Amino acid sequence: TLGVAGGAEVTMLPSFRLGRGHRVVLRRWLSSPSSSPRGTPVGWRTLGVVGAVGSGLAVYYAFEKERRQTQATTGTTSIGKPDLGGQWTLVEAGSGRPVTDASFRGRYTLLYFGFARCPDICPAELVKVGKVLNLLRGDVDVVPLFVSLDPRRDSLDQLRHYAKDFDPRIKFLVGTPEQVRLAAKRYRVYTSVADEDKKEDDYLIDHSIVLYLTGPDGQFLDFFTQSLSAADVAKRVVDNDKRFRTSNNNNTPNNNNKL
């Protein structure tokens, strides 16, 4: 699905969804007179059993989570093309000039939505984008765009400073809150800030972890989730380029709008 949340990993106590049979057995064990005699302290044996049960459930939970995530990323079949993309207007940090989706006509664009203070996921994805560009070796003309979801803190100066850590071919974009909201909406990007954090300056943003590929005609072509490697993404970009050329009578994309 496209609503894959990112931004920061928060460690929480695991919650478990037990089957009906497990709930009944656990409830009977907890309510059994022998499990905790009334008026006597809980013994070490009881604590050991509780710890063992908890550890077993934690292992089961981790196994189930990994299994379902694997199913989600490997067993999903897409039918048709999602209705993503559209018009947007933002400002490119490097030049300070306004740009629109039309500014990149004639080139493929690889969009990623994130924020400069993202502690780990955004940097990892941007590094992966640099690897994708190196694997393509210029055979496919792709311009990568990082769209900030944090206009409150990601000023043009902040993004210019942030850009120094990544491949210089990546362009960093931001705009007014309304412009950013509209651009994210065009691609159905999930983004959220906890209510209790909105009044603070040191907040994190949960957001989708997805790369979006648009064609030289500006139309959405494909998307790539966090689970895909740089090699996987590069291969699918090449495959999309071949299909695009075939459907457009093998015409080479026009690069007159190169920025």
CSV table of C-alpha atoms in Angstrom, one decimal:
chain,number,residue,atom,x,y,z
A,1,THR,CA,0.0,0.0,0.0
A,2,LEU,CA,1.1,3.6,-0.4
A,3,GLY,CA,0.3,4.6,3.2
A,4,VAL,CA,3.5,3.3,4.7
A,5,ALA,CA,4.5,5.4,7.7
A,6,GLY,CA,8.0,6.5,8.3
A,7,GLY,CA,9.9,9.4,9.9
A,8,ALA,CA,11.0,7.8,13.1
A,9,GLU,CA,10.9,4.5,14.8
A,10,VAL,CA,9.3,4.6,18.2
A,11,THR,CA,9.9,1.7,20.6
A,12,MET,CA,6.7,0.6,22.3
A,13,LEU,CA,5.6,-2.3,24.4
A,14,PRO,CA,4.2,-4.9,22.0
A,15,SER,CA,0.5,-5.5,21.9
A,16,PHE,CA,-0.7,-9.0,21.0
A,17,ARG,CA,-3.8,-10.3,19.2
A,18,LEU,CA,-4.5,-13.7,20.8
A,19,GLY,CA,-6.8,-16.3,19.3
A,20,ARG,CA,-10.0,-17.1,21.3
A,21,GLY,CA,-8.5,-20.4,22.5
A,22,HIS,CA,-5.4,-18.7,23.8
A,23,ARG,CA,-7.4,-16.0,25.6
A,24,VAL,CA,-9.5,-18.7,27.4
A,25,VAL,CA,-6.5,-20.7,28.5
A,26,LEU,CA,-4.7,-17.6,29.7
A,27,ARG,CA,-7.8,-16.3,31.5
A,28,ARG,CA,-8.3,-19.6,33.3
A,29,TRP,CA,-4.7,-19.8,34.3
A,30,LEU,CA,-4.7,-16.3,35.7
A,31,SER,CA,-8.0,-16.9,37.6
A,32,SER,CA,-6.9,-20.3,38.9
A,33,PRO,CA,-6.7,-20.4,42.8
A,34,SER,CA,-3.4,-22.2,42.5
A,35,SER,CA,-1.9,-19.5,40.3
A,36,SER,CA,-1.9,-16.9,43.0
A,37,PRO,CA,-3.3,-17.9,46.4
A,38,ARG,CA,-5.3,-15.2,48.0
A,39,GLY,CA,-3.4,-13.5,50.7
A,40,THR,CA,0.0,-14.9,49.8
A,41,PRO,CA,2.8,-13.2,47.8
A,42,VAL,CA,3.5,-14.2,44.2
A,43,GLY,CA,6.3,-16.9,44.2
A,44,TRP,CA,9.3,-17.0,42.0
A,45,ARG,CA,7.9,-20.0,40.1
A,46,THR,CA,4.8,-17.9,39.2
A,47,LEU,CA,6.9,-15.0,38.1
A,48,GLY,CA,9.0,-17.4,36.1
A,49,VAL,CA,6.0,-18.8,34.3
A,50,VAL,CA,4.6,-15.3,33.6
A,51,GLY,CA,8.0,-14.2,32.2
A,52,ALA,CA,8.1,-17.3,30.0
A,53,VAL,CA,4.6,-16.7,28.7
A,54,GLY,CA,5.5,-13.1,28.0
A,55,SER,CA,8.7,-14.0,26.2
A,56,GLY,CA,6.9,-16.6,24.1
A,57,LEU,CA,4.3,-14.1,23.1
A,58,ALA,CA,6.9,-11.5,22.2
A,59,VAL,CA,8.7,-14.0,20.0
A,60,TYR,CA,5.4,-15.0,18.4
A,61,TYR,CA,4.5,-11.4,17.8
A,62,ALA,CA,7.9,-10.6,16.2
A,63,PHE,CA,7.6,-13.7,13.9
A,64,GLU,CA,4.0,-12.8,12.9
A,65,LYS,CA,4.9,-9.2,12.2
A,66,GLU,CA,7.8,-10.2,9.9
A,67,ARG,CA,5.8,-12.8,8.2
A,68,ARG,CA,2.9,-10.4,7.4
A,69,GLN,CA,5.3,-7.7,6.2
A,70,THR,CA,7.0,-10.2,3.9
A,71,GLN,CA,3.6,-11.2,2.5
A,72,ALA,CA,2.7,-7.6,2.0
A,73,THR,CA,5.8,-6.7,0.0
A,74,THR,CA,6.1,-9.9,-2.0
A,75,GLY,CA,2.6,-11.1,-2.5
A,76,THR,CA,0.9,-7.9,-3.7
A,77,THR,CA,-0.4,-7.8,-7.2
A,78,SER,CA,-1.2,-4.5,-8.8
A,79,ILE,CA,-4.0,-4.2,-11.4
A,80,GLY,CA,-4.0,-1.0,-13.5
A,81,LYS,CA,-2.2,2.2,-12.6
A,82,PRO,CA,-2.9,4.3,-9.5
A,83,ASP,CA,-4.3,7.7,-10.0
A,84,LEU,CA,-1.2,9.6,-8.7
A,85,GLY,CA,0.6,12.8,-9.7
A,86,GLY,CA,-0.6,16.2,-11.0
A,87,GLN,CA,0.2,19.8,-10.9
A,88,TRP,CA,2.2,21.4,-8.1
A,89,THR,CA,4.4,24.5,-7.5
A,90,LEU,CA,7.3,24.6,-5.1
A,91,VAL,CA,10.7,26.4,-4.7
A,92,GLU,CA,14.0,24.7,-5.5
A,93,ALA,CA,16.4,25.4,-2.7
A,94,GLY,CA,19.6,25.4,-4.8
A,95,SER,CA,18.5,28.2,-7.1
A,96,GLY,CA,15.8,29.8,-5.0
A,97,ARG,CA,13.5,29.7,-8.0
A,98,PRO,CA,9.9,28.5,-8.2
A,99,VAL,CA,9.5,25.3,-10.1
A,100,THR,CA,6.4,23.3,-11.1
A,101,ASP,CA,5.8,19.7,-12.3
A,102,ALA,CA,6.0,21.2,-15.9
A,103,SER,CA,9.6,22.4,-15.2
A,104,PHE,CA,10.8,18.8,-15.6
A,105,ARG,CA,9.0,17.8,-18.8
A,106,GLY,CA,11.2,15.7,-21.1
A,107,ARG,CA,12.9,14.0,-18.1
A,108,TYR,CA,11.9,11.3,-15.7
A,109,THR,CA,11.5,12.4,-12.1
A,110,LEU,CA,12.0,10.4,-9.0
A,111,LEU,CA,10.2,12.1,-6.1
A,112,TYR,CA,10.6,11.4,-2.4
A,113,PHE,CA,8.7,13.2,0.4
A,114,GLY,CA,10.4,13.6,3.7
A,115,PHE,CA,12.0,16.2,6.1
A,116,ALA,CA,15.5,17.4,6.9
A,117,ARG,CA,15.4,16.5,10.6
A,118,CYS,CA,14.4,12.9,9.8
A,119,PRO,CA,16.9,10.9,11.9
A,120,ASP,CA,17.4,7.8,9.8
A,121,ILE,CA,14.9,6.8,7.2
A,122,CYS,CA,15.1,9.9,4.9
A,123,PRO,CA,18.9,9.8,4.8
A,124,ALA,CA,18.9,6.1,4.0
A,125,GLU,CA,16.4,6.6,1.1
A,126,LEU,CA,18.4,9.6,-0.2
A,127,VAL,CA,21.6,7.5,-0.2
A,128,LYS,CA,19.7,4.8,-2.1
A,129,VAL,CA,18.6,7.4,-4.7
A,130,GLY,CA,22.3,8.3,-5.2
A,131,LYS,CA,23.1,4.6,-5.8
A,132,VAL,CA,20.2,4.3,-8.3
A,133,LEU,CA,21.6,7.2,-10.3
A,134,ASN,CA,25.0,5.6,-10.3
A,135,LEU,CA,23.6,2.3,-11.5
A,136,LEU,CA,21.7,4.0,-14.3
A,137,ARG,CA,25.0,5.6,-15.5
A,138,GLY,CA,23.1,8.3,-17.4
A,139,ASP,CA,21.4,5.8,-19.7
A,140,VAL,CA,18.0,7.1,-18.4
A,141,ASP,CA,17.7,10.8,-17.7
A,142,VAL,CA,16.3,10.9,-14.2
A,143,VAL,CA,16.1,14.0,-12.0
A,144,PRO,CA,15.5,13.1,-8.3
A,145,LEU,CA,13.4,15.5,-6.2
A,146,PHE,CA,13.2,15.6,-2.4
A,147,VAL,CA,10.0,17.4,-1.4
A,148,SER,CA,10.0,18.6,2.2
A,149,LEU,CA,7.0,17.9,4.3
A,150,ASP,CA,8.2,20.4,7.0
A,151,PRO,CA,7.9,23.9,5.6
A,152,ARG,CA,7.8,25.2,9.2
A,153,ARG,CA,11.5,24.3,9.8
A,154,ASP,CA,12.9,23.4,6.4
A,155,SER,CA,13.9,26.8,5.1
A,156,LEU,CA,15.8,27.2,1.8
A,157,ASP,CA,19.0,27.7,3.8
A,158,GLN,CA,18.3,24.6,5.9
A,159,LEU,CA,17.7,22.5,2.8
A,160,ARG,CA,20.9,23.8,1.1
A,161,HIS,CA,22.8,22.8,4.1
A,162,TYR,CA,21.1,19.4,4.3
A,163,ALA,CA,21.8,18.7,0.6
A,164,LYS,CA,25.5,18.8,1.1
A,165,ASP,CA,25.4,15.3,2.7
A,166,PHE,CA,23.9,13.7,-0.4
A,167,ASP,CA,24.3,13.2,-4.2
A,168,PRO,CA,24.5,16.7,-5.8
A,169,ARG,CA,22.1,15.6,-8.5
A,170,ILE,CA,19.2,15.5,-6.0
A,171,LYS,CA,17.1,18.7,-6.0
A,172,PHE,CA,15.5,19.8,-2.7
A,173,LEU,CA,12.1,21.5,-2.9
A,174,VAL,CA,9.9,23.2,-0.3
A,175,GLY,CA,7.0,25.7,-0.4
A,176,THR,CA,4.3,27.3,1.7
A,177,PRO,CA,2.4,24.9,3.9
A,178,GLU,CA,-0.5,24.9,1.4
A,179,GLN,CA,1.8,24.2,-1.6
A,180,VAL,CA,3.5,21.3,0.3
A,181,ARG,CA,0.1,19.9,1.4
A,182,LEU,CA,-1.2,20.0,-2.2
A,183,ALA,CA,2.0,18.4,-3.6
A,184,ALA,CA,1.7,15.6,-1.0
A,185,LYS,CA,-2.0,15.2,-1.8
A,186,ARG,CA,-1.2,14.7,-5.5
A,187,TYR,CA,0.7,11.6,-4.6
A,188,ARG,CA,-1.5,10.5,-1.7
A,189,VAL,CA,1.4,10.8,0.7
A,190,TYR,CA,0.6,9.9,4.3
A,191,THR,CA,2.0,12.5,6.8
A,192,SER,CA,1.2,13.1,10.4
A,193,VAL,CA,2.5,15.0,13.5
A,194,ALA,CA,1.3,14.0,16.9
A,195,ASP,CA,-1.0,16.7,18.5
A,196,GLU,CA,1.1,16.8,21.6
A,197,ASP,CA,4.2,17.6,19.5
A,198,LYS,CA,2.8,20.3,17.3
A,199,LYS,CA,3.6,23.1,19.8
A,200,GLU,CA,7.2,22.0,20.1
A,201,ASP,CA,10.0,22.7,17.7
A,202,ASP,CA,11.7,19.3,18.1
A,203,TYR,CA,9.0,17.1,16.5
A,204,LEU,CA,9.1,14.2,14.2
A,205,ILE,CA,6.9,13.5,11.2
A,206,ASP,CA,5.4,10.2,10.3
A,207,HIS,CA,5.2,9.8,6.5
A,208,SER,CA,5.1,7.4,3.6
A,209,ILE,CA,8.4,5.9,2.6
A,210,VAL,CA,7.9,5.7,-1.2
A,211,LEU,CA,9.8,6.8,-4.3
A,212,TYR,CA,7.5,8.0,-7.1
A,213,LEU,CA,8.5,7.8,-10.8
A,214,THR,CA,7.0,10.1,-13.4
A,215,GLY,CA,7.6,10.0,-17.1
A,216,PRO,CA,8.9,12.6,-19.5
A,217,ASP,CA,5.3,13.5,-20.2
A,218,GLY,CA,4.7,14.2,-16.5
A,219,GLN,CA,2.5,11.2,-16.0
A,220,PHE,CA,2.9,8.8,-13.0
A,221,LEU,CA,4.6,5.6,-14.0
A,222,ASP,CA,5.6,3.6,-11.0
A,223,PHE,CA,6.4,3.6,-7.2
A,224,PHE,CA,9.1,1.9,-5.2
A,225,THR,CA,8.8,1.1,-1.5
A,226,GLN,CA,11.5,1.0,1.1
A,227,SER,CA,11.9,-2.7,0.8
A,228,LEU,CA,13.3,-2.4,-2.7
A,229,SER,CA,17.1,-2.2,-3.1
A,230,ALA,CA,18.8,0.4,-5.3
A,231,ALA,CA,19.4,-2.3,-7.9
A,232,ASP,CA,15.7,-3.2,-7.9
A,233,VAL,CA,14.7,0.4,-8.4
A,234,ALA,CA,17.2,1.0,-11.2
A,235,LYS,CA,16.0,-2.1,-13.0
A,236,ARG,CA,12.4,-1.0,-12.8
A,237,VAL,CA,13.3,2.5,-14.0
A,238,VAL,CA,15.0,1.0,-17.1
A,239,ASP,CA,12.0,-1.3,-17.7
A,240,ASN,CA,9.6,1.7,-17.5
A,241,ASP,CA,11.9,3.7,-19.9
A,242,LYS,CA,11.7,0.8,-22.4
A,243,ARG,CA,7.9,0.7,-22.2
A,244,PHE,CA,7.7,4.4,-22.5
A,245,ARG,CA,9.9,4.5,-25.6
A,246,THR,CA,7.9,1.7,-27.2
A,247,SER,CA,4.6,3.3,-26.6
A,248,ASN,CA,5.9,6.6,-28.0
A,249,ASN,CA,7.3,5.2,-31.2
A,250,ASN,CA,10.9,4.8,-29.8
A,251,ASN,CA,11.2,8.6,-29.6
A,252,THR,CA,14.0,9.7,-27.2
A,253,PRO,CA,12.7,12.0,-24.4
A,254,ASN,CA,13.3,15.7,-25.1
A,255,ASN,CA,15.6,17.2,-22.5
A,256,ASN,CA,15.1,20.9,-23.5
A,257,ASN,CA,13.7,21.7,-20.0
A,258,LYS,CA,16.8,20.5,-18.2
A,259,LEU,CA,17.3,22.4,-14.9
